[in-house]
PDB file of N, CA and C in Angstrom:
ATOM      1  N   SER A   1       0.815  -1.187  -0.007  1.00 75.00           N
ATOM      2  CA  SER A   1       0.006  -0.005  -0.008  1.00 75.00           C
ATOM      3  C   SER A   1       0.873   1.274   0.001  1.00 75.00           C
ATOM      4  N   TYR A   2       1.953   1.244   0.774  1.00 86.00           N
ATOM      5  CA  TYR A   2       2.870   2.377   0.855  1.00 86.00           C
ATOM      6  C   TYR A   2       3.485   2.672  -0.518  1.00 86.00           C
ATOM      7  N   ILE A   3       3.917   1.644  -1.208  1.00 90.00           N
ATOM      8  CA  ILE A   3       4.540   1.846  -2.523  1.00 90.00           C
ATOM      9  C   ILE A   3       3.499   2.387  -3.507  1.00 90.00           C
ATOM     10  N   CYS A   4       2.268   1.877  -3.436  1.00 91.00           N
ATOM     11  CA  CYS A   4       1.215   2.409  -4.269  1.00 91.00           C
ATOM     12  C   CYS A   4       0.979   3.889  -4.018  1.00 91.00           C
ATOM     13  N   GLN A   5       0.940   4.266  -2.746  1.00 92.00           N
ATOM     14  CA  GLN A   5       0.738   5.668  -2.385  1.00 92.00           C
ATOM     15  C   GLN A   5       1.833   6.546  -2.957  1.00 92.00           C
ATOM     16  N   ASN A   6       3.080   6.015  -2.962  1.00 93.00           N
ATOM     17  CA  ASN A   6       4.187   6.784  -3.528  1.00 93.00           C
ATOM     18  C   ASN A   6       4.014   7.053  -5.017  1.00 93.00           C
ATOM     19  N   HIS A   7       3.201   6.219  -5.674  1.00 94.00           N
ATOM     20  CA  HIS A   7       2.932   6.376  -7.103  1.00 94.00           C
ATOM     21  C   HIS A   7       1.583   7.017  -7.358  1.00 94.00           C
ATOM     22  N   GLY A   8       0.961   7.555  -6.263  1.00 95.00           N
ATOM     23  CA  GLY A   8      -0.333   8.208  -6.411  1.00 95.00           C
ATOM     24  C   GLY A   8      -1.490   7.249  -6.620  1.00 95.00           C
ATOM     25  N   LEU A   9      -1.318   5.999  -6.208  1.00 97.00           N
ATOM     26  CA  LEU A   9      -2.352   4.986  -6.405  1.00 97.00           C
ATOM     27  C   LEU A   9      -2.982   4.574  -5.111  1.00 97.00           C
ATOM     28  N   GLN A  10      -4.179   4.037  -5.209  1.00 96.00           N
ATOM     29  CA  GLN A  10      -4.864   3.358  -4.105  1.00 96.00           C
ATOM     30  C   GLN A  10      -5.008   1.914  -4.530  1.00 96.00           C
ATOM     31  N   ILE A  11      -5.037   0.990  -3.576  1.00 96.00           N
ATOM     32  CA  ILE A  11      -5.187  -0.422  -3.891  1.00 96.00           C
ATOM     33  C   ILE A  11      -6.091  -1.060  -2.863  1.00 96.00           C
ATOM     34  N   ASN A  12      -6.995  -1.926  -3.321  1.00 94.00           N
ATOM     35  CA  ASN A  12      -7.887  -2.572  -2.361  1.00 94.00           C
ATOM     36  C   ASN A  12      -7.167  -3.741  -1.678  1.00 94.00           C
ATOM     37  N   GLU A  13      -7.675  -4.160  -0.566  1.00 95.00           N
ATOM     38  CA  GLU A  13      -6.987  -5.162   0.273  1.00 95.00           C
ATOM     39  C   GLU A  13      -6.799  -6.502  -0.438  1.00 95.00           C
ATOM     40  N   ASP A  14      -7.808  -6.957  -1.182  1.00 95.00           N
ATOM     41  CA  ASP A  14      -7.674  -8.214  -1.910  1.00 95.00           C
ATOM     42  C   ASP A  14      -6.592  -8.125  -2.972  1.00 95.00           C
ATOM     43  N   ALA A  15      -6.493  -6.962  -3.614  1.00 95.00           N
ATOM     44  CA  ALA A  15      -5.459  -6.767  -4.630  1.00 95.00           C
ATOM     45  C   ALA A  15      -4.070  -6.802  -4.020  1.00 95.00           C
ATOM     46  N   ILE A  16      -3.930  -6.228  -2.820  1.00 93.00           N
ATOM     47  CA  ILE A  16      -2.647  -6.275  -2.102  1.00 93.00           C
ATOM     48  C   ILE A  16      -2.241  -7.723  -1.825  1.00 93.00           C
ATOM     49  N   HIS A  17      -3.183  -8.502  -1.332  1.00 93.00           N
ATOM     50  CA  HIS A  17      -2.882  -9.895  -1.000  1.00 93.00           C
ATOM     51  C   HIS A  17      -2.494 -10.689  -2.259  1.00 93.00           C
ATOM     52  N   LEU A  18      -3.224 -10.465  -3.350  1.00 92.00           N
ATOM     53  CA  LEU A  18      -2.888 -11.155  -4.580  1.00 92.00           C
ATOM     54  C   LEU A  18      -1.500 -10.743  -5.096  1.00 92.00           C
ATOM     55  N   LEU A  19      -1.237  -9.469  -5.072  1.00 92.00           N
ATOM     56  CA  LEU A  19       0.073  -8.963  -5.507  1.00 92.00           C
ATOM     57  C   LEU A  19       1.184  -9.616  -4.691  1.00 92.00           C
ATOM     58  N   HIS A  20       1.000  -9.686  -3.407  1.00 89.00           N
ATOM     59  CA  HIS A  20       2.000 -10.315  -2.527  1.00 89.00           C
ATOM     60  C   HIS A  20       2.168 -11.785  -2.833  1.00 89.00           C
ATOM     61  N   ARG A  21       1.036 -12.471  -3.069  1.00 88.00           N
ATOM     62  CA  ARG A  21       1.114 -13.915  -3.388  1.00 88.00           C
ATOM     63  C   ARG A  21       1.853 -14.146  -4.701  1.00 88.00           C
ATOM     64  N   LEU A  22       1.649 -13.262  -5.672  1.00 89.00           N
ATOM     65  CA  LEU A  22       2.270 -13.458  -6.988  1.00 89.00           C
ATOM     66  C   LEU A  22       3.737 -13.015  -7.035  1.00 89.00           C
ATOM     67  N   VAL A  23       4.056 -11.956  -6.295  1.00 87.00           N
ATOM     68  CA  VAL A  23       5.384 -11.361  -6.381  1.00 87.00           C
ATOM     69  C   VAL A  23       6.258 -11.741  -5.207  1.00 87.00           C
ATOM     70  N   GLY A  24       5.649 -11.959  -4.042  1.00 84.00           N
ATOM     71  CA  GLY A  24       6.415 -12.226  -2.846  1.00 84.00           C
ATOM     72  C   GLY A  24       6.813 -10.931  -2.181  1.00 84.00           C
ATOM     73  N   SER A  25       7.897 -10.979  -1.456  1.00 85.00           N
ATOM     74  CA  SER A  25       8.327  -9.793  -0.666  1.00 85.00           C
ATOM     75  C   SER A  25       9.471  -9.015  -1.304  1.00 85.00           C
ATOM     76  N   HIS A  26       9.727  -9.262  -2.548  1.00 85.00           N
ATOM     77  CA  HIS A  26      10.834  -8.588  -3.261  1.00 85.00           C
ATOM     78  C   HIS A  26      10.425  -7.182  -3.611  1.00 85.00           C
ATOM     79  N   LEU A  27      10.944  -6.200  -2.877  1.00 89.00           N
ATOM     80  CA  LEU A  27      10.497  -4.819  -3.040  1.00 89.00           C
ATOM     81  C   LEU A  27      10.690  -4.274  -4.452  1.00 89.00           C
ATOM     82  N   GLN A  28      11.814  -4.580  -5.050  1.00 90.00           N
ATOM     83  CA  GLN A  28      12.073  -4.099  -6.421  1.00 90.00           C
ATOM     84  C   GLN A  28      11.065  -4.671  -7.406  1.00 90.00           C
ATOM     85  N   GLU A  29      10.746  -5.929  -7.249  1.00 89.00           N
ATOM     86  CA  GLU A  29       9.770  -6.561  -8.134  1.00 89.00           C
ATOM     87  C   GLU A  29       8.362  -5.999  -7.875  1.00 89.00           C
ATOM     88  N   ILE A  30       8.023  -5.756  -6.609  1.00 91.00           N
ATOM     89  CA  ILE A  30       6.737  -5.132  -6.292  1.00 91.00           C
ATOM     90  C   ILE A  30       6.648  -3.771  -6.946  1.00 91.00           C
ATOM     91  N   GLU A  31       7.702  -2.984  -6.812  1.00 93.00           N
ATOM     92  CA  GLU A  31       7.752  -1.641  -7.410  1.00 93.00           C
ATOM     93  C   GLU A  31       7.564  -1.707  -8.925  1.00 93.00           C
ATOM     94  N   THR A  32       8.220  -2.653  -9.570  1.00 93.00           N
ATOM     95  CA  THR A  32       8.128  -2.834 -11.018  1.00 93.00           C
ATOM     96  C   THR A  32       6.696  -3.152 -11.412  1.00 93.00           C
ATOM     97  N   GLU A  33       6.063  -4.052 -10.678  1.00 93.00           N
ATOM     98  CA  GLU A  33       4.691  -4.450 -10.984  1.00 93.00           C
ATOM     99  C   GLU A  33       3.710  -3.302 -10.746  1.00 93.00           C
ATOM    100  N   ILE A  34       3.943  -2.503  -9.720  1.00 95.00           N
ATOM    101  CA  ILE A  34       3.083  -1.356  -9.443  1.00 95.00           C
ATOM    102  C   ILE A  34       3.197  -0.318 -10.561  1.00 95.00           C
ATOM    103  N   ILE A  35       4.380  -0.131 -11.087  1.00 95.00           N
ATOM    104  CA  ILE A  35       4.544   0.797 -12.213  1.00 95.00           C
ATOM    105  C   ILE A  35       3.782   0.274 -13.430  1.00 95.00           C
ATOM    106  N   LYS A  36       3.815  -1.029 -13.660  1.00 94.00           N
ATOM    107  CA  LYS A  36       3.047  -1.631 -14.765  1.00 94.00           C
ATOM    108  C   LYS A  36       1.553  -1.431 -14.507  1.00 94.00           C
ATOM    109  N   LEU A  37       1.124  -1.648 -13.275  1.00 96.00           N
ATOM    110  CA  LEU A  37      -0.285  -1.456 -12.940  1.00 96.00           C
ATOM    111  C   LEU A  37      -0.707  -0.011 -13.147  1.00 96.00           C
ATOM    112  N   LYS A  38       0.126   0.920 -12.773  1.00 96.00           N
ATOM    113  CA  LYS A  38      -0.191   2.338 -12.934  1.00 96.00           C
ATOM    114  C   LYS A  38      -0.406   2.658 -14.408  1.00 96.00           C
ATOM    115  N   ASP A  39       0.470   2.164 -15.254  1.00 96.00           N
ATOM    116  CA  ASP A  39       0.312   2.384 -16.711  1.00 96.00           C
ATOM    117  C   ASP A  39      -0.949   1.707 -17.236  1.00 96.00           C
ATOM    118  N   PHE A  40      -1.252   0.519 -16.713  1.00 97.00           N
ATOM    119  CA  PHE A  40      -2.376  -0.270 -17.177  1.00 97.00           C
ATOM    120  C   PHE A  40      -3.710   0.395 -16.832  1.00 97.00           C
ATOM    121  N   ILE A  41      -3.840   0.934 -15.609  1.00 97.00           N
ATOM    122  CA  ILE A  41      -5.125   1.481 -15.163  1.00 97.00           C
ATOM    123  C   ILE A  41      -5.318   2.930 -15.477  1.00 97.00           C
ATOM    124  N   SER A  42      -4.290   3.631 -15.877  1.00 96.00           N
ATOM    125  CA  SER A  42      -4.375   5.076 -16.125  1.00 96.00           C
ATOM    126  C   SER A  42      -5.532   5.369 -17.074  1.00 96.00           C
ATOM    127  N   PRO A  43      -6.358   6.338 -16.799  1.00 97.00           N
ATOM    128  CA  PRO A  43      -6.221   7.445 -15.838  1.00 97.00           C
ATOM    129  C   PRO A  43      -6.797   7.125 -14.457  1.00 97.00           C
ATOM    130  N   ARG A  44      -7.304   5.911 -14.230  1.00 97.00           N
ATOM    131  CA  ARG A  44      -7.807   5.594 -12.876  1.00 97.00           C
ATOM    132  C   ARG A  44      -6.640   5.601 -11.896  1.00 97.00           C
ATOM    133  N   VAL A  45      -6.950   5.686 -10.609  1.00 97.00           N
ATOM    134  CA  VAL A  45      -5.919   5.665  -9.581  1.00 97.00           C
ATOM    135  C   VAL A  45      -6.131   4.536  -8.576  1.00 97.00           C
ATOM    136  N   ARG A  46      -7.208   3.783  -8.698  1.00 97.00           N
ATOM    137  CA  ARG A  46      -7.494   2.699  -7.776  1.00 97.00           C
ATOM    138  C   ARG A  46      -7.230   1.360  -8.447  1.00 97.00           C
ATOM    139  N   VAL A  47      -6.319   0.580  -7.867  1.00 97.00           N
ATOM    140  CA  VAL A  47      -5.967  -0.731  -8.361  1.00 97.00           C
ATOM    141  C   VAL A  47      -6.938  -1.752  -7.767  1.00 97.00           C
ATOM    142  N   GLU A  48      -7.587  -2.501  -8.617  1.00 97.00           N
ATOM    143  CA  GLU A  48      -8.512  -3.533  -8.205  1.00 97.00           C
ATOM    144  C   GLU A  48      -7.887  -4.930  -8.416  1.00 97.00           C
ATOM    145  N   THR A  49      -8.494  -5.924  -7.820  1.00 96.00           N
ATOM    146  CA  THR A  49      -7.975  -7.289  -7.906  1.00 96.00           C
ATOM    147  C   THR A  49      -7.843  -7.722  -9.398  1.00 96.00           C
ATOM    148  N   GLN A  50      -8.843  -7.397 -10.195  1.00 96.00           N
ATOM    149  CA  GLN A  50      -8.819  -7.800 -11.601  1.00 96.00           C
ATOM    150  C   GLN A  50      -7.640  -7.176 -12.331  1.00 96.00           C
ATOM    151  N   ASP A  51      -7.271  -5.972 -11.965  1.00 96.00           N
ATOM    152  CA  ASP A  51      -6.099  -5.321 -12.560  1.00 96.00           C
ATOM    153  C   ASP A  51      -4.826  -6.124 -12.271  1.00 96.00           C
ATOM    154  N   VAL A  52      -4.690  -6.550 -11.031  1.00 95.00           N
ATOM    155  CA  VAL A  52      -3.514  -7.355 -10.663  1.00 95.00           C
ATOM    156  C   VAL A  52      -3.526  -8.658 -11.430  1.00 95.00           C
ATOM    157  N   LYS A  53      -4.695  -9.292 -11.527  1.00 92.00           N
ATOM    158  CA  LYS A  53      -4.784 -10.558 -12.300  1.00 92.00           C
ATOM    159  C   LYS A  53      -4.389 -10.353 -13.759  1.00 92.00           C
ATOM    160  N   SER A  54      -4.800  -9.235 -14.311  1.00 92.00           N
ATOM    161  CA  SER A  54      -4.544  -8.956 -15.725  1.00 92.00           C
ATOM    162  C   SER A  54      -3.067  -8.665 -16.015  1.00 92.00           C
ATOM    163  N   VAL A  55      -2.426  -7.983 -15.104  1.00 91.00           N
ATOM    164  CA  VAL A  55      -1.050  -7.488 -15.366  1.00 91.00           C
ATOM    165  C   VAL A  55      -0.022  -8.374 -14.727  1.00 91.00           C
ATOM    166  N   VAL A  56      -0.127  -8.620 -13.452  1.00 88.00           N
ATOM    167  CA  VAL A  56       0.960  -9.281 -12.697  1.00 88.00           C
ATOM    168  C   VAL A  56       1.012 -10.775 -12.986  1.00 88.00           C
ATOM    169  N   SER A  57      -0.118 -11.430 -13.044  1.00 68.00           N
ATOM    170  CA  SER A  57      -0.102 -12.874 -13.232  1.00 68.00           C
ATOM    171  C   SER A  57       0.563 -13.259 -14.573  1.00 68.00           C
ATOM    172  N   LYS A  58       0.362 -12.435 -15.593  1.00 58.00           N
ATOM    173  CA  LYS A  58       0.987 -12.717 -16.866  1.00 58.00           C
ATOM    174  C   LYS A  58       2.498 -12.657 -16.749  1.00 58.00           C
ATOM    175  N   SER A  59       3.033 -11.671 -16.049  1.00 55.00           N
ATOM    176  CA  SER A  59       4.478 -11.554 -15.891  1.00 55.00           C
ATOM    177  C   SER A  59       5.021 -12.740 -15.121  1.00 55.00           C
ATOM    178  N   ARG A  60       4.315 -13.124 -14.054  1.00 56.00           N
ATOM    179  CA  ARG A  60       4.789 -14.227 -13.215  1.00 56.00           C
ATOM    180  C   ARG A  60       4.751 -15.544 -14.012  1.00 56.00           C
ATOM    181  N   GLU A  61       3.707 -15.759 -14.789  1.00 52.00           N
ATOM    182  CA  GLU A  61       3.621 -16.981 -15.601  1.00 52.00           C
ATOM    183  C   GLU A  61       4.755 -17.024 -16.589  1.00 52.00           C
ATOM    184  N   GLU A  62       5.098 -15.900 -17.213  1.00 58.00           N
ATOM    185  CA  GLU A  62       6.207 -15.860 -18.148  1.00 58.00           C
ATOM    186  C   GLU A  62       7.512 -16.178 -17.439  1.00 58.00           C
ATOM    187  N   ASN A  63       7.712 -15.643 -16.225  1.00 58.00           N
ATOM    188  CA  ASN A  63       8.935 -15.918 -15.481  1.00 58.00           C
ATOM    189  C   ASN A  63       9.036 -17.403 -15.127  1.00 58.00           C
ATOM    190  N   VAL A  64       7.960 -18.022 -14.726  1.00 56.00           N
ATOM    191  CA  VAL A  64       7.952 -19.447 -14.404  1.00 56.00           C
ATOM    192  C   VAL A  64       8.264 -20.241 -15.648  1.00 56.00           C
ATOM    193  N   PHE A  65       7.683 -19.883 -16.782  1.00 54.00           N
ATOM    194  CA  PHE A  65       7.943 -20.567 -18.032  1.00 54.00           C
ATOM    195  C   PHE A  65       9.403 -20.467 -18.425  1.00 54.00           C
ATOM    196  N   GLN A  66       9.975 -19.272 -18.310  1.00 60.00           N
ATOM    197  CA  GLN A  66      11.380 -19.084 -18.646  1.00 60.00           C
ATOM    198  C   GLN A  66      12.276 -19.874 -17.700  1.00 60.00           C
ATOM    199  N   TRP A  67      11.937 -19.924 -16.426  1.00 57.00           N
ATOM    200  CA  TRP A  67      12.711 -20.666 -15.455  1.00 57.00           C
ATOM    201  C   TRP A  67      12.645 -22.158 -15.776  1.00 57.00           C
ATOM    202  N   THR A  68      11.462 -22.650 -16.107  1.00 62.00           N
ATOM    203  CA  THR A  68      11.288 -24.068 -16.428  1.00 62.00           C
ATOM    204  C   THR A  68      12.097 -24.434 -17.671  1.00 62.00           C
ATOM    205  N   GLU A  69      12.103 -23.557 -18.660  1.00 65.00           N
ATOM    206  CA  GLU A  69      12.900 -23.773 -19.872  1.00 65.00           C
ATOM    207  C   GLU A  69      14.384 -23.823 -19.548  1.00 65.00           C
ATOM    208  N   ALA A  70      14.841 -22.906 -18.710  1.00 67.00           N
ATOM    209  CA  ALA A  70      16.260 -22.863 -18.343  1.00 67.00           C
ATOM    210  C   ALA A  70      16.688 -24.106 -17.602  1.00 67.00           C
ATOM    211  N   VAL A  71      15.848 -24.609 -16.713  1.00 71.00           N
ATOM    212  CA  VAL A  71      16.178 -25.797 -15.976  1.00 71.00           C
ATOM    213  C   VAL A  71      16.226 -27.010 -16.873  1.00 71.00           C
ATOM    214  N   ALA A  72      15.343 -27.050 -17.878  1.00 72.00           N
ATOM    215  CA  ALA A  72      15.307 -28.170 -18.788  1.00 72.00           C
ATOM    216  C   ALA A  72      16.525 -28.239 -19.709  1.00 72.00           C
ATOM    217  N   GLU A  73      17.210 -27.120 -19.900  1.00 68.00           N
ATOM    218  CA  GLU A  73      18.379 -27.104 -20.816  1.00 68.00           C
ATOM    219  C   GLU A  73      19.549 -27.705 -20.204  1.00 68.00           C
TER     220      GLU A  73
END
């Protein structure tokens, strides 16, 4: 929530929990995802759960896919 406020955003509690579940506690990664969310929802300022599902889950799935490919090599 603090990082969102620094970017002029508001975020609902469910969206915070989902963001944490998808990204973990890595502050730099959280910051990166919040910047993506800000661009995605603009001109709105409130991040909803569906926004997190639309933006963050895709990035995380791509990272898992890339990691799986790297392990397989």
